[in-house]
mmCIF file of C-alpha atoms and ligand atoms in Angstrom:
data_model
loop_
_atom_site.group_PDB
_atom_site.id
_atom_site.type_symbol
_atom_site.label_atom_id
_atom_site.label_comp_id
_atom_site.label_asym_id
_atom_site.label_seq_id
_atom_site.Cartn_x
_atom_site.Cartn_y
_atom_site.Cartn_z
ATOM 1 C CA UNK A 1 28.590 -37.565 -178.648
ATOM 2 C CA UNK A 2 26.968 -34.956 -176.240
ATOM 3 C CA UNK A 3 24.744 -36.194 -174.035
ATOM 4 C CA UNK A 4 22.414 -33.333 -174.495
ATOM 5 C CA UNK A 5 22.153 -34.340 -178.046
ATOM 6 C CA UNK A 6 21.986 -37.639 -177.242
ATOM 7 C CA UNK A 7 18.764 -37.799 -174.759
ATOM 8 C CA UNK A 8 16.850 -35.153 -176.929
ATOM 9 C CA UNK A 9 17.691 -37.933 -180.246
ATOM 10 C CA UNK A 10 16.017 -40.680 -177.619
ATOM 11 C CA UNK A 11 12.913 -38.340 -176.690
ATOM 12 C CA UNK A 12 12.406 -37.699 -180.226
ATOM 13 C CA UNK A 13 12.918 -41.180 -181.583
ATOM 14 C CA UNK A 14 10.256 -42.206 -178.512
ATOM 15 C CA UNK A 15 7.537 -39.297 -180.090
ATOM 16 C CA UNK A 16 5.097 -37.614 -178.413
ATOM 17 C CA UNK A 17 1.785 -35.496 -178.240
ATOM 18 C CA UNK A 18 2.874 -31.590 -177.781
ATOM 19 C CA UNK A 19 0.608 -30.745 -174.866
ATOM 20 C CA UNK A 20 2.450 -28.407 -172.728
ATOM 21 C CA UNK A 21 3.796 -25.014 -173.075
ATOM 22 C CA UNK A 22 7.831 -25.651 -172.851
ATOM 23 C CA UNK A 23 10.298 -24.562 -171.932
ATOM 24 C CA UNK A 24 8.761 -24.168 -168.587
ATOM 25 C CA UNK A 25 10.124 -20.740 -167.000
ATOM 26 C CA UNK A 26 13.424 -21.484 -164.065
ATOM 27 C CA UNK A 27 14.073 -18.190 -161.929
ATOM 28 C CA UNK A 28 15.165 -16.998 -159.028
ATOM 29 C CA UNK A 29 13.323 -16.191 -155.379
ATOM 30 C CA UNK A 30 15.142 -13.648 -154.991
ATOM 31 C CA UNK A 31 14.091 -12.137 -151.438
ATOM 32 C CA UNK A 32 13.786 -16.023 -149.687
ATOM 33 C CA UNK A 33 17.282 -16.520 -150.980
ATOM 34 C CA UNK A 34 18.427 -13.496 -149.098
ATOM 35 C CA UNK A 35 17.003 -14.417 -146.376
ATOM 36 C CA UNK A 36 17.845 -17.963 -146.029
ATOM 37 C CA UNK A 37 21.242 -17.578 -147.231
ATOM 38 C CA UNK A 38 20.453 -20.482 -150.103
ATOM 39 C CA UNK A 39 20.314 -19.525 -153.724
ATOM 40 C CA UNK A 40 16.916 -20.722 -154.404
ATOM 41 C CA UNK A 41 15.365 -21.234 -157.718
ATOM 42 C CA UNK A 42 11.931 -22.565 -158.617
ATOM 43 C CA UNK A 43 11.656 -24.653 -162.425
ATOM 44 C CA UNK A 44 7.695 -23.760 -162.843
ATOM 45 C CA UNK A 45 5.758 -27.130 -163.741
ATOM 46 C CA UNK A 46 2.712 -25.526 -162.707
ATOM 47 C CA UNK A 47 2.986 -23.366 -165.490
ATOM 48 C CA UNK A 48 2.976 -26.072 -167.874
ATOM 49 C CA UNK A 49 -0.430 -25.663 -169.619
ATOM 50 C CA UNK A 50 -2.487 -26.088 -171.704
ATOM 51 C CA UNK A 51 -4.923 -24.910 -169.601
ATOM 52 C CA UNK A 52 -4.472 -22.798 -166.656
ATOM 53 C CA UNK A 53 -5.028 -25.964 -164.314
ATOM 54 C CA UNK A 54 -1.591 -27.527 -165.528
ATOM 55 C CA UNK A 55 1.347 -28.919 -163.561
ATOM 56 C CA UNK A 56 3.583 -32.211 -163.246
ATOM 57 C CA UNK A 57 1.516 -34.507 -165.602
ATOM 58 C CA UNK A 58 1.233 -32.787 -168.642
ATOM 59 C CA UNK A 59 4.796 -34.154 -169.541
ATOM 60 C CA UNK A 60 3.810 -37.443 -168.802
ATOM 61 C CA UNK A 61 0.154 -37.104 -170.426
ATOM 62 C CA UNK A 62 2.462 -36.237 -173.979
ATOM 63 C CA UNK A 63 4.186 -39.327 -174.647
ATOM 64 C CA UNK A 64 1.029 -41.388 -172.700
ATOM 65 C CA UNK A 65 -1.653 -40.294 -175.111
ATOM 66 C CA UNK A 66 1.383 -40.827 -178.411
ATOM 67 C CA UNK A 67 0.766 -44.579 -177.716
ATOM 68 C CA UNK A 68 -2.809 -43.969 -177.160
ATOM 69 C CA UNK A 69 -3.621 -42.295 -180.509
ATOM 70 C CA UNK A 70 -0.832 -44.698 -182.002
ATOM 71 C CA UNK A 71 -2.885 -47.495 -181.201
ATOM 72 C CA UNK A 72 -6.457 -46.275 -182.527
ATOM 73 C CA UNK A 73 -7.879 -45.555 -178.917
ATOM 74 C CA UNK A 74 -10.860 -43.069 -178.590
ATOM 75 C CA UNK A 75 -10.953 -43.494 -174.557
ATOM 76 C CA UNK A 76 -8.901 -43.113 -171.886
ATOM 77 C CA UNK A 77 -9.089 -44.656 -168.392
ATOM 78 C CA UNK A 78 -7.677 -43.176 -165.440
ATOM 79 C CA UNK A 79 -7.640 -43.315 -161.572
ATOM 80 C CA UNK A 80 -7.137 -41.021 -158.611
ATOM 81 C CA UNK A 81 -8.571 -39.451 -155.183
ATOM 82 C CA UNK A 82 -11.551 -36.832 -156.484
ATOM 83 C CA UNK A 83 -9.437 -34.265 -155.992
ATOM 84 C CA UNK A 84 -6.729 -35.939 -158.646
ATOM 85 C CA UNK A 85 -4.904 -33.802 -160.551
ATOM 86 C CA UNK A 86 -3.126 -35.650 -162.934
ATOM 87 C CA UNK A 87 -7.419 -36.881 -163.348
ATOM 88 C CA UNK A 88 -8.331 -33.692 -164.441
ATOM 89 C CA UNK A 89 -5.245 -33.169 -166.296
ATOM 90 C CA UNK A 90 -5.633 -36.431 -168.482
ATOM 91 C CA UNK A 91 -9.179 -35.352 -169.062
ATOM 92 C CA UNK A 92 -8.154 -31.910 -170.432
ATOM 93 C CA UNK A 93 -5.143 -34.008 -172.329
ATOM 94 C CA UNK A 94 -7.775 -36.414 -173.614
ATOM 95 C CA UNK A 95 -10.145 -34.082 -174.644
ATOM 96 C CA UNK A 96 -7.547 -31.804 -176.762
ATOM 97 C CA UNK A 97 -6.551 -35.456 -178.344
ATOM 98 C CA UNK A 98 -10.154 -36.320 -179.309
ATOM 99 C CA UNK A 99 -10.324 -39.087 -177.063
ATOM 100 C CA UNK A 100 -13.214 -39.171 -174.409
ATOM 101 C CA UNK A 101 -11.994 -39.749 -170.461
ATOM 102 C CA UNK A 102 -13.081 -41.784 -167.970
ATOM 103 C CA UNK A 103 -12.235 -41.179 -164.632
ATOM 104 C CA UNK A 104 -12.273 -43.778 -161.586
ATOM 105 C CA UNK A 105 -12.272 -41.471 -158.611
ATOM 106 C CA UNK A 106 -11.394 -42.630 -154.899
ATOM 107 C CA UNK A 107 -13.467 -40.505 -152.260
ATOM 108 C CA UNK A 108 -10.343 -40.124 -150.070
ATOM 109 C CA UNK A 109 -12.397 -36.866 -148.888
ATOM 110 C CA UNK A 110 -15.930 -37.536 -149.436
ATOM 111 C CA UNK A 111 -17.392 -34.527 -151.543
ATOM 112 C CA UNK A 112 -20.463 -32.956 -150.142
ATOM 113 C CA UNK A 113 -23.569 -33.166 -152.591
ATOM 114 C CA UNK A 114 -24.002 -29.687 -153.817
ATOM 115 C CA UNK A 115 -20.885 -28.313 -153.515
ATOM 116 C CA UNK A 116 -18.446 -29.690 -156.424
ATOM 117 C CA UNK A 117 -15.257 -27.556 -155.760
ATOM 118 C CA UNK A 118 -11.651 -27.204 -157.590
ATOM 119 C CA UNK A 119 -10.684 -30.437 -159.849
ATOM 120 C CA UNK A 120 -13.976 -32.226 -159.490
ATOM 121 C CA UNK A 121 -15.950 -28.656 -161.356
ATOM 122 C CA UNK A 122 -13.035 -28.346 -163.339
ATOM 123 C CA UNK A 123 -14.108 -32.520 -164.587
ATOM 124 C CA UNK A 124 -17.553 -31.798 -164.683
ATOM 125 C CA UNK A 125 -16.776 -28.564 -167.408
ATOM 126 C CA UNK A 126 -15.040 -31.206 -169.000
ATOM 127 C CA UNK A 127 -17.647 -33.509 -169.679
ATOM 128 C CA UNK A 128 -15.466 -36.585 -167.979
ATOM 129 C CA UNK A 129 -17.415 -39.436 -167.270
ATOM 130 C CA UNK A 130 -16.747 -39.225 -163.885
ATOM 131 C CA UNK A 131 -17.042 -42.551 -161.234
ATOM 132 C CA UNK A 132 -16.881 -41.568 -157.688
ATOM 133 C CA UNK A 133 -15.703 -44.698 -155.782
ATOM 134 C CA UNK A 134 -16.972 -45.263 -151.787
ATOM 135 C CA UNK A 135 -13.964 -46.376 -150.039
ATOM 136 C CA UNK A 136 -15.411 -49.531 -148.293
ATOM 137 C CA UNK A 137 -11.663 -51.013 -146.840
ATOM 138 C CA UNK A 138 -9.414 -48.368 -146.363
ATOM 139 C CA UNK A 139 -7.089 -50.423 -144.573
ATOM 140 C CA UNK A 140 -6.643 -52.838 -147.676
ATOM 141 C CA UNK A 141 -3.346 -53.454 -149.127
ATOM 142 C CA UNK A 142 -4.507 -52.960 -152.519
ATOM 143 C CA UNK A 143 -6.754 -50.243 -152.181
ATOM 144 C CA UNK A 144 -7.725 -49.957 -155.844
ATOM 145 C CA UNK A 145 -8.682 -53.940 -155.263
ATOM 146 C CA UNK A 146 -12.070 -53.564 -154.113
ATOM 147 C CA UNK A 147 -13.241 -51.451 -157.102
ATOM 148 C CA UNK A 148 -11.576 -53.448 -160.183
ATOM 149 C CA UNK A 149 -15.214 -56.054 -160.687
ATOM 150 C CA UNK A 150 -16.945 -53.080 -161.636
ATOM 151 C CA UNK A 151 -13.861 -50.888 -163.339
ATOM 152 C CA UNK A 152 -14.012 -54.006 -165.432
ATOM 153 C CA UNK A 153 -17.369 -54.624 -166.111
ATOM 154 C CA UNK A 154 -17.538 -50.690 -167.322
ATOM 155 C CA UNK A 155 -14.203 -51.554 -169.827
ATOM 156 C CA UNK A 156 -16.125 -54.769 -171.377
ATOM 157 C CA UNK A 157 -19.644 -52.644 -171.459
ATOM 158 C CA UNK A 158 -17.595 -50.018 -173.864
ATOM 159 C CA UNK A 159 -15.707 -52.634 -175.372
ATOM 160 C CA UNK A 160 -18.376 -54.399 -176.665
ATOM 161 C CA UNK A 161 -19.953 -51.294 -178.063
ATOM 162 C CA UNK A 162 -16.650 -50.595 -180.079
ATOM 163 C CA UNK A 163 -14.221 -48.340 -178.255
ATOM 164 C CA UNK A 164 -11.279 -48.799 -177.541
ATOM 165 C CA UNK A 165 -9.714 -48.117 -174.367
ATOM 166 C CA UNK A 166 -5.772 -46.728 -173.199
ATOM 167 C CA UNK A 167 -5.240 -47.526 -169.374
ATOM 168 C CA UNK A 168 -3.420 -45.203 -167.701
ATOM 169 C CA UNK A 169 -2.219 -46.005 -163.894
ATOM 170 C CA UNK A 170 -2.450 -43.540 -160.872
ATOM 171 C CA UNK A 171 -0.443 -40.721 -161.834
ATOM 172 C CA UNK A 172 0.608 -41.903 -165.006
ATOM 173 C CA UNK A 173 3.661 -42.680 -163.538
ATOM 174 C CA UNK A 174 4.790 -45.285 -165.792
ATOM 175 C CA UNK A 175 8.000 -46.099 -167.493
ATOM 176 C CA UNK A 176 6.999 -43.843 -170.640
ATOM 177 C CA UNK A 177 5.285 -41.292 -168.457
ATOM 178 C CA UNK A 178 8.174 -41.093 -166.632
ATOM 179 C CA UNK A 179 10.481 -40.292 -169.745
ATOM 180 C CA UNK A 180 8.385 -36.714 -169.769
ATOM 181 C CA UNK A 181 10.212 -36.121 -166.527
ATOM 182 C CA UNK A 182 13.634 -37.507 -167.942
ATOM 183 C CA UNK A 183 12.970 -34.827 -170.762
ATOM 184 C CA UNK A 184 12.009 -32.144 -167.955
ATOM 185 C CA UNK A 185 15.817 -32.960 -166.524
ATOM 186 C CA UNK A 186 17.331 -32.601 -169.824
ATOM 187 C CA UNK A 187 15.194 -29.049 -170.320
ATOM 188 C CA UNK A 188 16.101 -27.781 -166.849
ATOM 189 C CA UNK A 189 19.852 -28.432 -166.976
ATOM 190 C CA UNK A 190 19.689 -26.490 -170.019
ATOM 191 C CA UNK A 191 18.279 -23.732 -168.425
ATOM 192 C CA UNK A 192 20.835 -24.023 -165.488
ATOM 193 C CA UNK A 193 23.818 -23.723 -168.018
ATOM 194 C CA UNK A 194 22.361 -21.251 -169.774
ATOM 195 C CA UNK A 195 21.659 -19.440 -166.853
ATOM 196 C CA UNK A 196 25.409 -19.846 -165.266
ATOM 197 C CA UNK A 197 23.716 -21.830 -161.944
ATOM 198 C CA UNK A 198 25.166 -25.493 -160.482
ATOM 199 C CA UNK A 199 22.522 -26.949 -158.510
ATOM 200 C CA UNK A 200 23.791 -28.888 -155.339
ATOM 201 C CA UNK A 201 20.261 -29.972 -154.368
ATOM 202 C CA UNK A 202 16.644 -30.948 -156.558
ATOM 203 C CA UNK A 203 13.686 -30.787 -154.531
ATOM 204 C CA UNK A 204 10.905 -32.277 -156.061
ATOM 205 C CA UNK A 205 7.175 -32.884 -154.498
ATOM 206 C CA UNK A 206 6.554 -37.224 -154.971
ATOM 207 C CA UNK A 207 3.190 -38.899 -155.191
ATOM 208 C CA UNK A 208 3.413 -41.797 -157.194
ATOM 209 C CA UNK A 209 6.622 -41.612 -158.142
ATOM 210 C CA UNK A 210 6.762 -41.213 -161.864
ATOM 211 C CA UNK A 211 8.091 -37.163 -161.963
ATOM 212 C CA UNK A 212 11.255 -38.366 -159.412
ATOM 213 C CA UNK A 213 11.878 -41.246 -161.579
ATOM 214 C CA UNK A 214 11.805 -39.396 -164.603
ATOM 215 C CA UNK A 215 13.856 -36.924 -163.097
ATOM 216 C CA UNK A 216 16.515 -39.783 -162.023
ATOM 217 C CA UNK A 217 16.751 -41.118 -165.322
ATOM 218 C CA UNK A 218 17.593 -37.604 -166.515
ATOM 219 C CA UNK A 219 19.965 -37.375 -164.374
ATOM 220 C CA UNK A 220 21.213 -40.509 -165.350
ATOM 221 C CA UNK A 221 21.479 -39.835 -168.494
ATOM 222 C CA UNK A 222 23.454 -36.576 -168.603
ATOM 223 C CA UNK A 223 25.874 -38.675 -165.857
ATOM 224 C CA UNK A 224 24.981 -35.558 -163.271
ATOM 225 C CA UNK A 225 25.585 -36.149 -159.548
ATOM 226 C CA UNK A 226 23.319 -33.489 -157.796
ATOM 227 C CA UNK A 227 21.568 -34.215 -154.926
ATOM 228 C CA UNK A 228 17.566 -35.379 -155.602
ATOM 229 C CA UNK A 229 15.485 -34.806 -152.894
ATOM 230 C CA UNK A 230 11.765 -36.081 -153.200
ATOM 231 C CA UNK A 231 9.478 -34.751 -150.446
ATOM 232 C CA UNK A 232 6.194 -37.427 -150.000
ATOM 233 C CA UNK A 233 2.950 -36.391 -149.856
ATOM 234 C CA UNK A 234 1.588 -39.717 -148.663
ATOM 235 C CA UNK A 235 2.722 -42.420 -146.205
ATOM 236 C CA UNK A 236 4.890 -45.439 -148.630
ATOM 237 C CA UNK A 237 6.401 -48.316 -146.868
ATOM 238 C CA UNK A 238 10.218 -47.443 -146.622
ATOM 239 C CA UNK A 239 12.317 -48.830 -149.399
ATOM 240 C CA UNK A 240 9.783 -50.517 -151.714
ATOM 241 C CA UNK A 241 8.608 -46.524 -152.716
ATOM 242 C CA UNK A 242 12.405 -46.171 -153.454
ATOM 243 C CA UNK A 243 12.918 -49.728 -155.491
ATOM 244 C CA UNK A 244 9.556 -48.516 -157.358
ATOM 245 C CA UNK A 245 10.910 -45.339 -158.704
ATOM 246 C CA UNK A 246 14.137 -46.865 -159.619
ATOM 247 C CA UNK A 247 12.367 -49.369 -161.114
ATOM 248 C CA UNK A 248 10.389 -47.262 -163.543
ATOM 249 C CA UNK A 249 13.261 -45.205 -164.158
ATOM 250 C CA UNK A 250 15.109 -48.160 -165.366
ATOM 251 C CA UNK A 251 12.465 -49.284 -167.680
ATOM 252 C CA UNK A 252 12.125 -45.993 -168.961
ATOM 253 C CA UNK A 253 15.689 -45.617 -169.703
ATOM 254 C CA UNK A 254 15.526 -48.776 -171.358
ATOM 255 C CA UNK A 255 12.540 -47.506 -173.303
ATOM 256 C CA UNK A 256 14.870 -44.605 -174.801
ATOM 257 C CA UNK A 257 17.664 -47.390 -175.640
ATOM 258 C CA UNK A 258 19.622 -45.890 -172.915
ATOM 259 C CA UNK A 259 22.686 -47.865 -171.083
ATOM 260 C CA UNK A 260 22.094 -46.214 -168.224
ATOM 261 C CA UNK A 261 20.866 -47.317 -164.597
ATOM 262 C CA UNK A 262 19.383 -45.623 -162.060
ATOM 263 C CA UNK A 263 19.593 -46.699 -158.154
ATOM 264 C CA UNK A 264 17.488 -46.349 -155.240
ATOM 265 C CA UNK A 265 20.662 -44.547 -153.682
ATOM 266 C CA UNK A 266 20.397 -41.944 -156.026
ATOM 267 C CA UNK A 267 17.826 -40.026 -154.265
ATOM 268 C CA UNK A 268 16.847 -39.437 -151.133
ATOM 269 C CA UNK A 269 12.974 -39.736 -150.190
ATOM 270 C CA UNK A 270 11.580 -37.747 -147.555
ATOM 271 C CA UNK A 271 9.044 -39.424 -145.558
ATOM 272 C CA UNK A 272 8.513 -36.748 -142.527
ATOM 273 C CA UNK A 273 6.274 -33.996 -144.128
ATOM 274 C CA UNK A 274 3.105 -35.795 -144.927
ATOM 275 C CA UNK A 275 1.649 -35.148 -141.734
ATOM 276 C CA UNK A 276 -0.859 -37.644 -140.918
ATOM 277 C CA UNK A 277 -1.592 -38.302 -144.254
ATOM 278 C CA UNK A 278 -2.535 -37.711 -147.740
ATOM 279 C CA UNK A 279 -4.328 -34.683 -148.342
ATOM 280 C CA UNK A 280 -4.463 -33.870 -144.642
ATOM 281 C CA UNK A 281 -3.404 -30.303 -144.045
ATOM 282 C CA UNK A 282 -1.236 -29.072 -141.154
ATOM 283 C CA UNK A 283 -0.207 -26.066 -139.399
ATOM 284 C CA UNK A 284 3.751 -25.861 -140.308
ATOM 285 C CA UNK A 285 3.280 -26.869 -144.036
ATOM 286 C CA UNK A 286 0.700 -24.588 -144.198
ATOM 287 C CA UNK A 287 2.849 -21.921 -142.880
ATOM 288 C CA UNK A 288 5.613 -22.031 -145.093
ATOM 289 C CA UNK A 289 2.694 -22.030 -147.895
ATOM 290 C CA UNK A 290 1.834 -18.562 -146.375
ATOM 291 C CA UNK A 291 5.821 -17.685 -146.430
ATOM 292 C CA UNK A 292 6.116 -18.555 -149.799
ATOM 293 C CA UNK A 293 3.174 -16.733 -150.367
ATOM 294 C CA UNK A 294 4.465 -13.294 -148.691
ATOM 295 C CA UNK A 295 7.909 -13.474 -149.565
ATOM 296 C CA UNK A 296 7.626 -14.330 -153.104
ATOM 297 C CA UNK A 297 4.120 -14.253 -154.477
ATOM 298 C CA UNK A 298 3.558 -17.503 -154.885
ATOM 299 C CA UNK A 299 1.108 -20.304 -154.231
ATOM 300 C CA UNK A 300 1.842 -23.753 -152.986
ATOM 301 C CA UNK A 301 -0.592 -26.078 -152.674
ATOM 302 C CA UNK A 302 -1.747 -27.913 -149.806
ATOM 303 C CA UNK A 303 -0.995 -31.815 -150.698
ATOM 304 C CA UNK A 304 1.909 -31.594 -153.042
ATOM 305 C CA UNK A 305 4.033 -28.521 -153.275
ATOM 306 C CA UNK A 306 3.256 -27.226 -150.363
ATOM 307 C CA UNK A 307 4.664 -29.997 -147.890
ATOM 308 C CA UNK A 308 7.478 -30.166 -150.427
ATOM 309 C CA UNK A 309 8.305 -26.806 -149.960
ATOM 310 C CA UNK A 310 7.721 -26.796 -146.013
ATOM 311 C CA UNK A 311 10.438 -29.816 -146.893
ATOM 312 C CA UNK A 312 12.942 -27.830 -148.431
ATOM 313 C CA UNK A 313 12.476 -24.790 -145.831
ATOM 314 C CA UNK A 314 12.810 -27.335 -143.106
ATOM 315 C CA UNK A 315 16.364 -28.417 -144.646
ATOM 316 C CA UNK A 316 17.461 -25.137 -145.195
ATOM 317 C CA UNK A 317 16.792 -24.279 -141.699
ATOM 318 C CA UNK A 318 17.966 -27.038 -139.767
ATOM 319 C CA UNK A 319 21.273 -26.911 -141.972
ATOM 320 C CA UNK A 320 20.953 -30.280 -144.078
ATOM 321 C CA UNK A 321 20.981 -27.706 -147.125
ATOM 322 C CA UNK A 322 23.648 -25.351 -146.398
ATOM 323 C CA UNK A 323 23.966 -21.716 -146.474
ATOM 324 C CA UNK A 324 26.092 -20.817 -149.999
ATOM 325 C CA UNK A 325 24.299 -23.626 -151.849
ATOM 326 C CA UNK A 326 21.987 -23.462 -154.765
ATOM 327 C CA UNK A 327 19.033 -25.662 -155.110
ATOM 328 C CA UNK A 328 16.252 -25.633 -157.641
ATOM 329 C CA UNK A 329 12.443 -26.626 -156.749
ATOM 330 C CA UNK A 330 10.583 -28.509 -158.492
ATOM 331 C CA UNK A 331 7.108 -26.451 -158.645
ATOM 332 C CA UNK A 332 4.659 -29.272 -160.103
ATOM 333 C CA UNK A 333 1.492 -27.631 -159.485
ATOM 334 C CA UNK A 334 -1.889 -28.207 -158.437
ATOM 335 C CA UNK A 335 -2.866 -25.096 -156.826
ATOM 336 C CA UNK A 336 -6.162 -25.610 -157.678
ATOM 337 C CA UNK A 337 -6.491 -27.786 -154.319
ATOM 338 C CA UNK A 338 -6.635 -24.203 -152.584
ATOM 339 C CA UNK A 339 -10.038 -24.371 -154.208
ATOM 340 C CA UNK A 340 -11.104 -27.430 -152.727
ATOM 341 C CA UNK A 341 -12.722 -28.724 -150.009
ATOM 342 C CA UNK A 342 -12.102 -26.970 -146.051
ATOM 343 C CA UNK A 343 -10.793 -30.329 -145.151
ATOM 344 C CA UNK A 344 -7.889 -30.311 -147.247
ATOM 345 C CA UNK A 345 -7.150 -26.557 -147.277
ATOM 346 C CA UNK A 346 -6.805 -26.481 -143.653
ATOM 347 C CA UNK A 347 -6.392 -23.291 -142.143
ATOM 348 C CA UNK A 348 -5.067 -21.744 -144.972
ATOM 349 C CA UNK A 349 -8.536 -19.630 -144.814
ATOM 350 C CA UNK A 350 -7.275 -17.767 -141.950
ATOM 351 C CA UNK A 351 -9.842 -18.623 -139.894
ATOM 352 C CA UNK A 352 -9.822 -21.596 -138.810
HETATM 353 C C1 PLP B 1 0.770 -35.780 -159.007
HETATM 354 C C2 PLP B 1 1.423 -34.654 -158.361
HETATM 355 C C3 PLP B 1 2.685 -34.790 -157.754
HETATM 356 C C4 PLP B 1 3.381 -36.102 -157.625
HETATM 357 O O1 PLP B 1 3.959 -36.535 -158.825
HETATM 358 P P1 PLP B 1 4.222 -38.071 -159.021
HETATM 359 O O2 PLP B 1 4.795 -38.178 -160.364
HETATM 360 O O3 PLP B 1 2.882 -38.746 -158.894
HETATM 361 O O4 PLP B 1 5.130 -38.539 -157.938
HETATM 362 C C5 PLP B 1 3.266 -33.677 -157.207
HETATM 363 N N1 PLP B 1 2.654 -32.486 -157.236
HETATM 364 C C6 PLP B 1 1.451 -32.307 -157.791
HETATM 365 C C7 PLP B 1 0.837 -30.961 -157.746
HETATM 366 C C8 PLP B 1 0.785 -33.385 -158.372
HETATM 367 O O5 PLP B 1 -0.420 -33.199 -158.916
#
């Protein structure tokens, strides 16, 4: 049987919410691909919708909020730094689903009273009942750890009046979130074929690992062999990040009554363009956001796509991606962090 056929009869069988606008566009950057020598091509998650503020999670949010409506749930928890976009997505998901969110928030950057900027307005319009949590240990191994006594208390308090709650990790990056990014595989090699282009190399921005598992499994499951690249945007201990993303792309698989297995040697993280740290700008990512920018017209953000993409330019120019090769970029979103606070846009203003 085609394998085409064949994953799209799993995704189906699984069922999920439409959410999204897809097919998400694929072109061509046409003048940085003349200029680097690389055939360059940019699959646009940040045009997913529904709303303007879209991007990577939207995929995952459909087959999430399936099993949350499938099991009579009217609330949705989920977690995040306040600048969380896959937060503010799940509370525009939620609130097209009927389902009220409630959103645990880690102060990674403190916001400044009076001056709620990017996803944290973006919240507010949508009426999320938002909890901003004071980091008291940020050195803990667990960091979520020190909040869960009153994340818990706040479940039994609604519990007890009646609703009913769907839980849904950082990033949604579990095994059935995950299968919205083996579906986003499927979609974008269709595109590729359509389009005559043979990827050697995916680049894809990596948080908490859900969109490069899902994108593994896809892989997987069309037996494909090109290159994955996942650029981090936060410091993860060396080989646990990779066993965790093979991990949930296993048990997605499995979730889809797949054969298939996915290893931690079929990708490659890249751990050297976080800078110093989550959502901590610096000057050479930042640049290449500006190149992208005035080459091509298009924004990058400052925590995901836009270290990815400093990432990609960085292997293009130091030769790990060679001249004559074709890769695609995996454009997740969240350019609405150009809109946040000075300390995580950097000098992106020009002035600083
Ligand atoms: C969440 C996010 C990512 C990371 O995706 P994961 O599935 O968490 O690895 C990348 N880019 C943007 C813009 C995001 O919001």
């Amino acid at each position: 049987m085609d394998l085409t056929a064949r994953a799209l009869g799993m995704f189906a069988a699984l069922g999920k919410i439409p959410l999204g606008f897809y097919p998400t566009p694929l072109h061509r950057l046409e003048r940085l691909s003349a200029m680097t020598g690389v055939d360059i091509w940019i699959k646009r998650e940040d045009f997913s919708g529904a709303s303007l503020f879209g991007g990577n999670k939207i995929r995952k949010l459909e087959y999430l909020l399936k099993e949350a409506r499938d099991a009579g749930c009217d609330t949705v928890f989920t977690y995040g730094a306040t600048q969380s976009n896959h937060a503010m997505q799940t509370a525009c998901a939620a609130r097209r689903c009927g389902m009220d969110p409630v959103l645990w928030l880690r102060a990674v950057v403190e916001p400044k009273a009076g001056e709620v900027r990017a996803n944290l307005l973006l919240d507010a319009i949508l009426g999320a009942d938002v909890h901003i949590l004071h980091i008291k240990d940020r050195a803990a191994p667990d960091v979520w750890q020190q909040f869960r006594p009153e994340i818990e208390a706040w479940r039994a308090r609604l519990e007890s009046e009646g609703r009913k709650v769907y839980d849904i990790p950082v990033g949604g990056s579990t095994p059935r979130g995950a299968v919205g990014f083996a579906h986003a595989y499927v979609e974008l090699a269709g595109q590729c074929e359509a389009a005559g282009v043979r990827p050697d190399y995916l680049f894809t921005p990596s948080g908490s690992g859900g969109t490069l598992a899902g994108l593994a499994a896809g892989r997987a499951l069309l037996h494909h062999n090109v290159k994955t690249f996942a650029v981090l945007s936060g410091h993860k201990p060396e080989g646990v990040y990779e066993d965790k993303a093979a991990g949930i792309a296993n048990a997605a698989l499995e979730l889809l009554g797949a054969q298939e297995r996915v290893a931690a040697r079929d990708f490659t993280v890249l751990r050297g363009y976080v800078g110093e740290g989550y959502e901590i700008p610096y000057k050479a990512a930042n640049d290449d956001i500006r190149l992208l920018a005035r080459t091509e017209g298009l924004f990058a953000d400052p925590v995901y796509s836009g270290k990815a993409f400093h990432g990609l330019m960085d292997a293009i120019r130091t030769g790990r991606v060679e001249r004559g090769s074709t890769v695609v970029f995996v454009h997740t979103g969240g350019a609405t962090a150009l809109f946040a606070e000075p300390a995580i846009v950097g000098d992106l203003d020009g002035l600083s």
